Short mmCIF file of C-alpha atoms and ligand atoms in Angstrom, two decimals:
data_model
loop_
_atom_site.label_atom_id
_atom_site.label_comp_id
_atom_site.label_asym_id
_atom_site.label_seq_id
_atom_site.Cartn_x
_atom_site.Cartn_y
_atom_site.Cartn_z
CA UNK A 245 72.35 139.26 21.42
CA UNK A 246 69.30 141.90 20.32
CA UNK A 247 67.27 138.95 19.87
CA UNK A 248 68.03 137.18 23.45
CA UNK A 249 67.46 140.64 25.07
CA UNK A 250 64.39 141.15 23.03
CA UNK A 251 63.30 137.73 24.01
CA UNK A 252 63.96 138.67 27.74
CA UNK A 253 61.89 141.93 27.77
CA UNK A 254 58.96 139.97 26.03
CA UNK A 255 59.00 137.17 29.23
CA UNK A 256 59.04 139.76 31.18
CA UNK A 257 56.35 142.07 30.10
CA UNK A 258 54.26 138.58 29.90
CA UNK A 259 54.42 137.67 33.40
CA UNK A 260 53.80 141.43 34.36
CA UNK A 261 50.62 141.16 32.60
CA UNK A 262 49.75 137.72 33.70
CA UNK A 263 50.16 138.81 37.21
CA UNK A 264 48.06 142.10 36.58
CA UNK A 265 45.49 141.06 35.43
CA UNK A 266 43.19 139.28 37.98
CA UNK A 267 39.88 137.47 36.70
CA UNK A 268 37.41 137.14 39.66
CA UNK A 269 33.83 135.47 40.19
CA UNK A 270 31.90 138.89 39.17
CA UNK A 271 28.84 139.56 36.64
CA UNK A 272 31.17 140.73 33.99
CA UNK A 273 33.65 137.97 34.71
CA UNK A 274 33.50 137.35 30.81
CA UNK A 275 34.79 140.99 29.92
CA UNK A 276 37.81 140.23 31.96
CA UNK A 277 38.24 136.91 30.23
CA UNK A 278 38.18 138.38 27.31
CA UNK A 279 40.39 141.15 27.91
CA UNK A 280 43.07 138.91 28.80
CA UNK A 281 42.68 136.36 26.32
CA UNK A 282 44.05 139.07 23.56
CA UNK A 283 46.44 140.59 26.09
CA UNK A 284 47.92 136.74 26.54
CA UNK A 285 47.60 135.64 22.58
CA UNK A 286 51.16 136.46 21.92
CA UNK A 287 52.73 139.58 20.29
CA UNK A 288 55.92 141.07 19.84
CA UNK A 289 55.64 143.22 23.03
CA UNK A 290 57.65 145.88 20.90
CA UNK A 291 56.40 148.88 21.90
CA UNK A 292 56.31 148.10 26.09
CA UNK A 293 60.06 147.20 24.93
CA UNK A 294 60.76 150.24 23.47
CA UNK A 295 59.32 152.32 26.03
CA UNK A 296 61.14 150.60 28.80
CA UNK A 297 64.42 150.50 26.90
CA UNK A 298 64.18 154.54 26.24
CA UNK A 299 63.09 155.31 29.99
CA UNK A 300 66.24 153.29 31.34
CA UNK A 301 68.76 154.57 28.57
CA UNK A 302 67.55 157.95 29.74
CA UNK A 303 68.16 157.28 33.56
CA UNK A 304 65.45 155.37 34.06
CA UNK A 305 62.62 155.20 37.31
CA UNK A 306 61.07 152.85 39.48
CA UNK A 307 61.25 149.60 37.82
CA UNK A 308 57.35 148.41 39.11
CA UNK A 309 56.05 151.73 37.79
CA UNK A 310 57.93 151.34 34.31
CA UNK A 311 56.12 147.80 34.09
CA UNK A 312 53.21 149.55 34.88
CA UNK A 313 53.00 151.85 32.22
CA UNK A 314 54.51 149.46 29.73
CA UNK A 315 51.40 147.66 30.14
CA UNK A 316 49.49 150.22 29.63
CA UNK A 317 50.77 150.55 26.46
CA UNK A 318 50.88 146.92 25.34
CA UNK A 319 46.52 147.26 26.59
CA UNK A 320 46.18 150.72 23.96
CA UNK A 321 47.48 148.55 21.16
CA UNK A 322 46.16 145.23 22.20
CA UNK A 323 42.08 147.07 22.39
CA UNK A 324 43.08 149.18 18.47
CA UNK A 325 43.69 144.82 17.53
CA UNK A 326 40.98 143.97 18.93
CA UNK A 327 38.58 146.55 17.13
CA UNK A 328 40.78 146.42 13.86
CA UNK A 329 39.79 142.72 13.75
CA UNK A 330 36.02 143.00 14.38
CA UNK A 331 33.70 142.61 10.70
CA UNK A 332 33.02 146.50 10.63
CA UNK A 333 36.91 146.74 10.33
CA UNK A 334 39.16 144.67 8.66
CA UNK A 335 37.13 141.19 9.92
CA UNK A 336 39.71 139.05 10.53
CA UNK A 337 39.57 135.62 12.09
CA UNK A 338 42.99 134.98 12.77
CA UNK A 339 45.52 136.90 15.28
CA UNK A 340 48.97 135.92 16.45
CA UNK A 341 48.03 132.42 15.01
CA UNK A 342 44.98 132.17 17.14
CA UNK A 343 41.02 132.83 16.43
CA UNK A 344 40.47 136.84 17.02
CA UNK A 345 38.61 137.96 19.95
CA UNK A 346 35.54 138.12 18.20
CA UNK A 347 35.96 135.28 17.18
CA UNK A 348 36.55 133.61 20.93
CA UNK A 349 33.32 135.72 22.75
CA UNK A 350 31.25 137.32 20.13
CA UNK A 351 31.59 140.88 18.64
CA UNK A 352 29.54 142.45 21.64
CA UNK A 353 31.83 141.32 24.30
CA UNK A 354 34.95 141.48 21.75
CA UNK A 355 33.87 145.57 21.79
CA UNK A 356 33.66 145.80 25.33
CA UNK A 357 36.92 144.51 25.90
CA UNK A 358 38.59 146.76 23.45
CA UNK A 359 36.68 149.65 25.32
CA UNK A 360 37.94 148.02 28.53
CA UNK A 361 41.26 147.84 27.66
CA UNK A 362 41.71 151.37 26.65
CA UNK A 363 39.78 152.53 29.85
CA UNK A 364 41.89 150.07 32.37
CA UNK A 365 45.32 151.55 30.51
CA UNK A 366 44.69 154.91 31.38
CA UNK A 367 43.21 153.89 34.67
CA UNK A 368 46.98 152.43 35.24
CA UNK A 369 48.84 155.43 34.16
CA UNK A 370 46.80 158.22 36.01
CA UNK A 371 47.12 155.35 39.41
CA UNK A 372 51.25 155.51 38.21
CA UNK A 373 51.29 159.34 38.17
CA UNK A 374 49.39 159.60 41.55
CA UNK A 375 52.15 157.58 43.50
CA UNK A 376 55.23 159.27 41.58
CA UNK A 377 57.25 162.22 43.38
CA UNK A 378 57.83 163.39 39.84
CA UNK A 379 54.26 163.35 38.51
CA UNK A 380 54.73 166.17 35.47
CA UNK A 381 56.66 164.08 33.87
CA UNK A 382 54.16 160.97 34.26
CA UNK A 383 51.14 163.14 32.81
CA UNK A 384 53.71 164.59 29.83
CA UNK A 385 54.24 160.53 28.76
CA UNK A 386 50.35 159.75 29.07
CA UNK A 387 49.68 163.24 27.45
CA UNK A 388 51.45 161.94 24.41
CA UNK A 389 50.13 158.32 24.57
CA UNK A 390 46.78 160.18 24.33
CA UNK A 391 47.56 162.06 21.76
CA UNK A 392 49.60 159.51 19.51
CA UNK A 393 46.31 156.92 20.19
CA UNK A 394 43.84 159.54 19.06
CA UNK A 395 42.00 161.07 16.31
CA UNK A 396 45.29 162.79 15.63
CA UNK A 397 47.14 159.66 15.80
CA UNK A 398 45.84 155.72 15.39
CA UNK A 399 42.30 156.37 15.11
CA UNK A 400 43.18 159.22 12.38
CA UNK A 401 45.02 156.79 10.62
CA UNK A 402 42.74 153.92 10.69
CA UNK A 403 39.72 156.30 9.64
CA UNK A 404 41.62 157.77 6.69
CA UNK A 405 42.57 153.98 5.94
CA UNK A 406 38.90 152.98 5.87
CA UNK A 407 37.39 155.65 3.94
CA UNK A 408 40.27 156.12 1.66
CA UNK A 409 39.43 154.38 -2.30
CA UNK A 410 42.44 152.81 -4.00
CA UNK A 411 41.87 154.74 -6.69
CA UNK A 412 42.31 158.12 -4.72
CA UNK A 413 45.45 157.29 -3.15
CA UNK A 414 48.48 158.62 -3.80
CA UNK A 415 52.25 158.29 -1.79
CA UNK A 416 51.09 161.37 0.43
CA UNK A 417 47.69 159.65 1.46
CA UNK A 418 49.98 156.13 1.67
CA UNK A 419 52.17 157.92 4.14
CA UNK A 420 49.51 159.98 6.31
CA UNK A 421 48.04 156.37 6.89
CA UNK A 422 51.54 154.44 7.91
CA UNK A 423 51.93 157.35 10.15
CA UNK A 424 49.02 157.39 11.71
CA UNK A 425 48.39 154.56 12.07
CA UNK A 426 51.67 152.74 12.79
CA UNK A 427 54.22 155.27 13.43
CA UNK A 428 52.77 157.15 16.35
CA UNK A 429 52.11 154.67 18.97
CA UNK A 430 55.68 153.45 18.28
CA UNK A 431 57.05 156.74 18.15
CA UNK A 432 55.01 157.91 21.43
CA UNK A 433 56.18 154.65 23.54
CA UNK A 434 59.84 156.21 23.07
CA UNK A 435 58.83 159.17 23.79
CA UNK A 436 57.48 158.28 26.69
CA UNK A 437 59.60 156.17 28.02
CA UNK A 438 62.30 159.11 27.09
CA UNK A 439 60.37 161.82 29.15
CA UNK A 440 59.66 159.49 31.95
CA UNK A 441 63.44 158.93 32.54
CA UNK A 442 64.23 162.66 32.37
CA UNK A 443 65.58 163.21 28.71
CA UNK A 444 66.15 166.97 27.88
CA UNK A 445 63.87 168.79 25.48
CA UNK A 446 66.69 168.23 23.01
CA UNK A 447 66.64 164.98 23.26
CA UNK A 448 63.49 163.98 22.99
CA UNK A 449 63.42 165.76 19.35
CA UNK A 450 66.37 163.36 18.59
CA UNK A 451 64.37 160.36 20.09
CA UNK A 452 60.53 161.35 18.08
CA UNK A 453 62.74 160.98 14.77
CA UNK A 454 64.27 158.09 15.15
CA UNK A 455 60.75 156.91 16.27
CA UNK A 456 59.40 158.16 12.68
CA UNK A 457 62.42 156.37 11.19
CA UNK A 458 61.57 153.07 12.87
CA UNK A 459 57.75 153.58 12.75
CA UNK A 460 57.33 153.90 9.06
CA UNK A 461 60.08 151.13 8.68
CA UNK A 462 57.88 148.58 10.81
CA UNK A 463 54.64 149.45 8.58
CA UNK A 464 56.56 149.22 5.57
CA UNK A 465 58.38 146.11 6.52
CA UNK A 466 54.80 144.62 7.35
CA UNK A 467 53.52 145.37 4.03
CA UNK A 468 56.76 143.65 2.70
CA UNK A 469 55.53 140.50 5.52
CA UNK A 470 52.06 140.60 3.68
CA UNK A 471 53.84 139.49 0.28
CA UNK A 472 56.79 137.43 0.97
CA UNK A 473 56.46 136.47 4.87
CA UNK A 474 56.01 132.78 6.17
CA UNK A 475 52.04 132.39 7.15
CA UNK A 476 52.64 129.95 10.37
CA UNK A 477 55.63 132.37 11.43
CA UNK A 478 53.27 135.38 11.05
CA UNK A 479 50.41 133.92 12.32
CA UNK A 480 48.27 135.51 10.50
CA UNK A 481 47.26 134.73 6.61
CA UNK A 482 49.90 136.67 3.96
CA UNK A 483 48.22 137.59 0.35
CA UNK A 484 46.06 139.68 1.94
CA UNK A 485 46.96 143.12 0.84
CA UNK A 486 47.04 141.80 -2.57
CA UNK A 487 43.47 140.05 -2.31
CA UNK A 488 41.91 143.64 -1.20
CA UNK A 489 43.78 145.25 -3.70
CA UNK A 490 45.03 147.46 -1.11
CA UNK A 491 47.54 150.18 -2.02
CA UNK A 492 50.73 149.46 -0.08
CA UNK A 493 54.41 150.27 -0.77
CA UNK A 494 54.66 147.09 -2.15
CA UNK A 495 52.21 147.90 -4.71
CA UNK A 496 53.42 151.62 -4.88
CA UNK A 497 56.86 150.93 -5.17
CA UNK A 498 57.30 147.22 -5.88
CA UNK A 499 59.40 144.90 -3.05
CA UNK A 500 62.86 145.91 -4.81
CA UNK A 501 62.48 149.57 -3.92
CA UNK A 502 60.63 148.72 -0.41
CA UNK A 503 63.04 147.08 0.69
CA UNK A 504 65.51 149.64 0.19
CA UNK A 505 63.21 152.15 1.59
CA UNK A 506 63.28 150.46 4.40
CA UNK A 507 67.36 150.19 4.62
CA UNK A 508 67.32 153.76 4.28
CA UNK A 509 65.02 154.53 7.01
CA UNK A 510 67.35 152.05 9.22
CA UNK A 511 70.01 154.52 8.13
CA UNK A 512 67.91 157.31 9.10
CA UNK A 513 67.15 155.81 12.78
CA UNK A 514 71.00 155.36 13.37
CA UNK A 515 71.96 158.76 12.32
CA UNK A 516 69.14 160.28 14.60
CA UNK A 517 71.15 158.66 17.44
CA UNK A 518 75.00 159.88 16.38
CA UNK A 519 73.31 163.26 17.15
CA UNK A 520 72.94 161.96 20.87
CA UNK A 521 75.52 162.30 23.37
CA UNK A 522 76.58 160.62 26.62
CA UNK A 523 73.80 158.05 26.19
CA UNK A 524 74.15 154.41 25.57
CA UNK A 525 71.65 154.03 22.06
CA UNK A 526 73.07 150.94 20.94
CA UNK A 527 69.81 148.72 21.26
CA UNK A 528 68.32 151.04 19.63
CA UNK A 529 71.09 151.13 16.60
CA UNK A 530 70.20 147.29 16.19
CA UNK A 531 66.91 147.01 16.84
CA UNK A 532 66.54 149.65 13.67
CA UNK A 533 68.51 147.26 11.56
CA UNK A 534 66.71 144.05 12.65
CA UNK A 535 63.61 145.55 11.80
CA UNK A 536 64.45 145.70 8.06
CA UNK A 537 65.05 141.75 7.95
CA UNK A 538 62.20 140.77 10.90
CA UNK A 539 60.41 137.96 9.84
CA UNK A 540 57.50 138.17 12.46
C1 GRG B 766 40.90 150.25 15.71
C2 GRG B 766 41.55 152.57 16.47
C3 GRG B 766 41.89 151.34 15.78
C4 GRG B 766 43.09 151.26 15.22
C5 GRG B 766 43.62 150.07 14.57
C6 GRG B 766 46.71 148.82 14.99
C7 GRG B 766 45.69 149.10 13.97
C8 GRG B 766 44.96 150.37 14.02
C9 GRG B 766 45.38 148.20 13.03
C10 GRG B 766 45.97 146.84 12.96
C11 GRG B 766 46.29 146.50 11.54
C12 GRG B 766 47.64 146.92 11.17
C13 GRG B 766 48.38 146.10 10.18
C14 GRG B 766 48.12 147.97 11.69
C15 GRG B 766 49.42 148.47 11.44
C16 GRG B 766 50.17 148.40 12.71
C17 GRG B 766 50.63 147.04 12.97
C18 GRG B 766 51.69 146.51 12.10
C19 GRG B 766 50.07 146.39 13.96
C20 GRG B 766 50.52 145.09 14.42
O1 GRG B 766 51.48 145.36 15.38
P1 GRG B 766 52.53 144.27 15.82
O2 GRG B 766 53.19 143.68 14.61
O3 GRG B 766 51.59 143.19 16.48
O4 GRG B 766 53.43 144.87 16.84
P2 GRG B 766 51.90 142.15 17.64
O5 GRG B 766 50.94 141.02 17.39
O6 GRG B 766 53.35 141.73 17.56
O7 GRG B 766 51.61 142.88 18.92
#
């Protein structure tokens, strides 16, 4: 049932961005190509989900602006792939089982695109605001996207990540990085979608922990991918923590007591939503425990 609905939402997000994203006969045709080519490679969509799940569970809003900014999320976190993958980061050469962007167009244009993506997102959230009657509420959603995205957020993370030595880190470090990193994109596309659709102030406190709870669970769960995940499912090679001797919670903790770190933060997530009343948070109840078994 989760997994047909999640299924459904993923479609539809795809042919939202298909149909959005125009490439036309222009000098920087190839930017556009390239843009699209990572926005189109596949994904788990889970954080456009989430954010369109929360807004509607909240009393939602116009469904072609809700697509809108869902895919302005799905473009942050598609250009923070793109740049993760480049040499200067983590220089990957596979994605979602299919060469990185880099890869595809060069690192030059691979840049641009990321930088393109992250410009055209916000470009389609202010354009969402502008035609809403309600528009606080539309700049309160892409003030935290902002937020969660930046040097307080993703690009925190992934700095700390970078210039952090194996030998220096500790749990605290381990979890400032997951958070960062992972957690507060997930955790603002609830929020978001939660502010959008009119929750109350108390409310959106229950909605930012569950998104900790499930934020820290996906990361964790990903490490826990990285060791005893399927490759071809993945799409991406497994080992490689391991190979960089990267500290994970695998490493930390061993998969044992991941794994039940990560049943516990499922329990977490659910409990977060008993608080919540006269709102239907079922998805989100199962979506919390799927993520401790996902296999992709
Ligand atoms: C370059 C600013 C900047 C940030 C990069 C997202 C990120 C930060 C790095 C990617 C590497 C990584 C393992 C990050 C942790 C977050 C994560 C698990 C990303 C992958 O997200 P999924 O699983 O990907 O939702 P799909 O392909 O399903 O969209």
């Amino acid at each position: 049932m989760l997994k047909r609905e999640l299924a459904e939402l993923k479609q539809q997000i795809e042919r939202h961005i298909e149909d959005s994203v125009e490439i036309t006969e222009c000098p920087q045709r190839v930017v556009y190509e390239s843009m699209k080519y990572s926005l189109m490679a596949g994904g788990k969509r889970i954080r456009p989900i989430l954010f369109l799940k929360m807004c509607s569970a909240m009393g939602g809003c116009d469904l072609g602006r809700a697509m809108d900014f869902a895919l302005a999320i799905e473009m942050i976190h598609t250009y923070s792939l793109i740049h993760d993958d480049l040499p200067a980061m983590d220089n990957d050469d596979f994605r979602r089982g299919k060469p990185t962007n880099h890869k595809v167009y060069g690192e030059d244009i691979a840049i641009l695109a990321g930088d393109g993506l992250l410009n055209l997102a916000y470009e389609k959230m202010i354009e969402v605001a502008m035609a809403a009657e309600d528009k606080v509420r539309y700049m309160k959603a892409m003030n935290v996207m902002a937020k969660a995205s930046g040097v307080e957020g993703m690009i925190g993370g992934q700095v700390a990540d970078i210039i952090s030595e194996r030998s220096h880190m500790d749990e605290n470090l381990l979890y400032y990085i997951h958070e960062n990193k992972t957690s507060k994109l997930i955790e603002a596309s609830l929020l978001a979608g939660a502010i959008i659709g009119g929750a109350a102030e108390s409310e959106l406190e229950i909605v930012s922990d569950y998104g900790r709870a499930i934020g820290n669970l996906f990361q964790i769960r990903d490490d826990i991918l990285d060791k005893i995940g399927d490759s071809e499912k993945l799409g991406k090679s497994t080992g490689i923590d391991e190979r960089n001797e990267k500290l994970t919670y695998v490493s930390l903790f061993g998969l044992e007591e991941s794994i039940r770190i990560t049943e516990n933060l499922a329990d977490k997530a659910v409990s977060c939503l008993d608080l919540m009343e006269g709102k239907d948070t079922e998805f989100f109840k199962e979506l919390a425990r799927y993520l401790v078994c996902r296999e992709v």
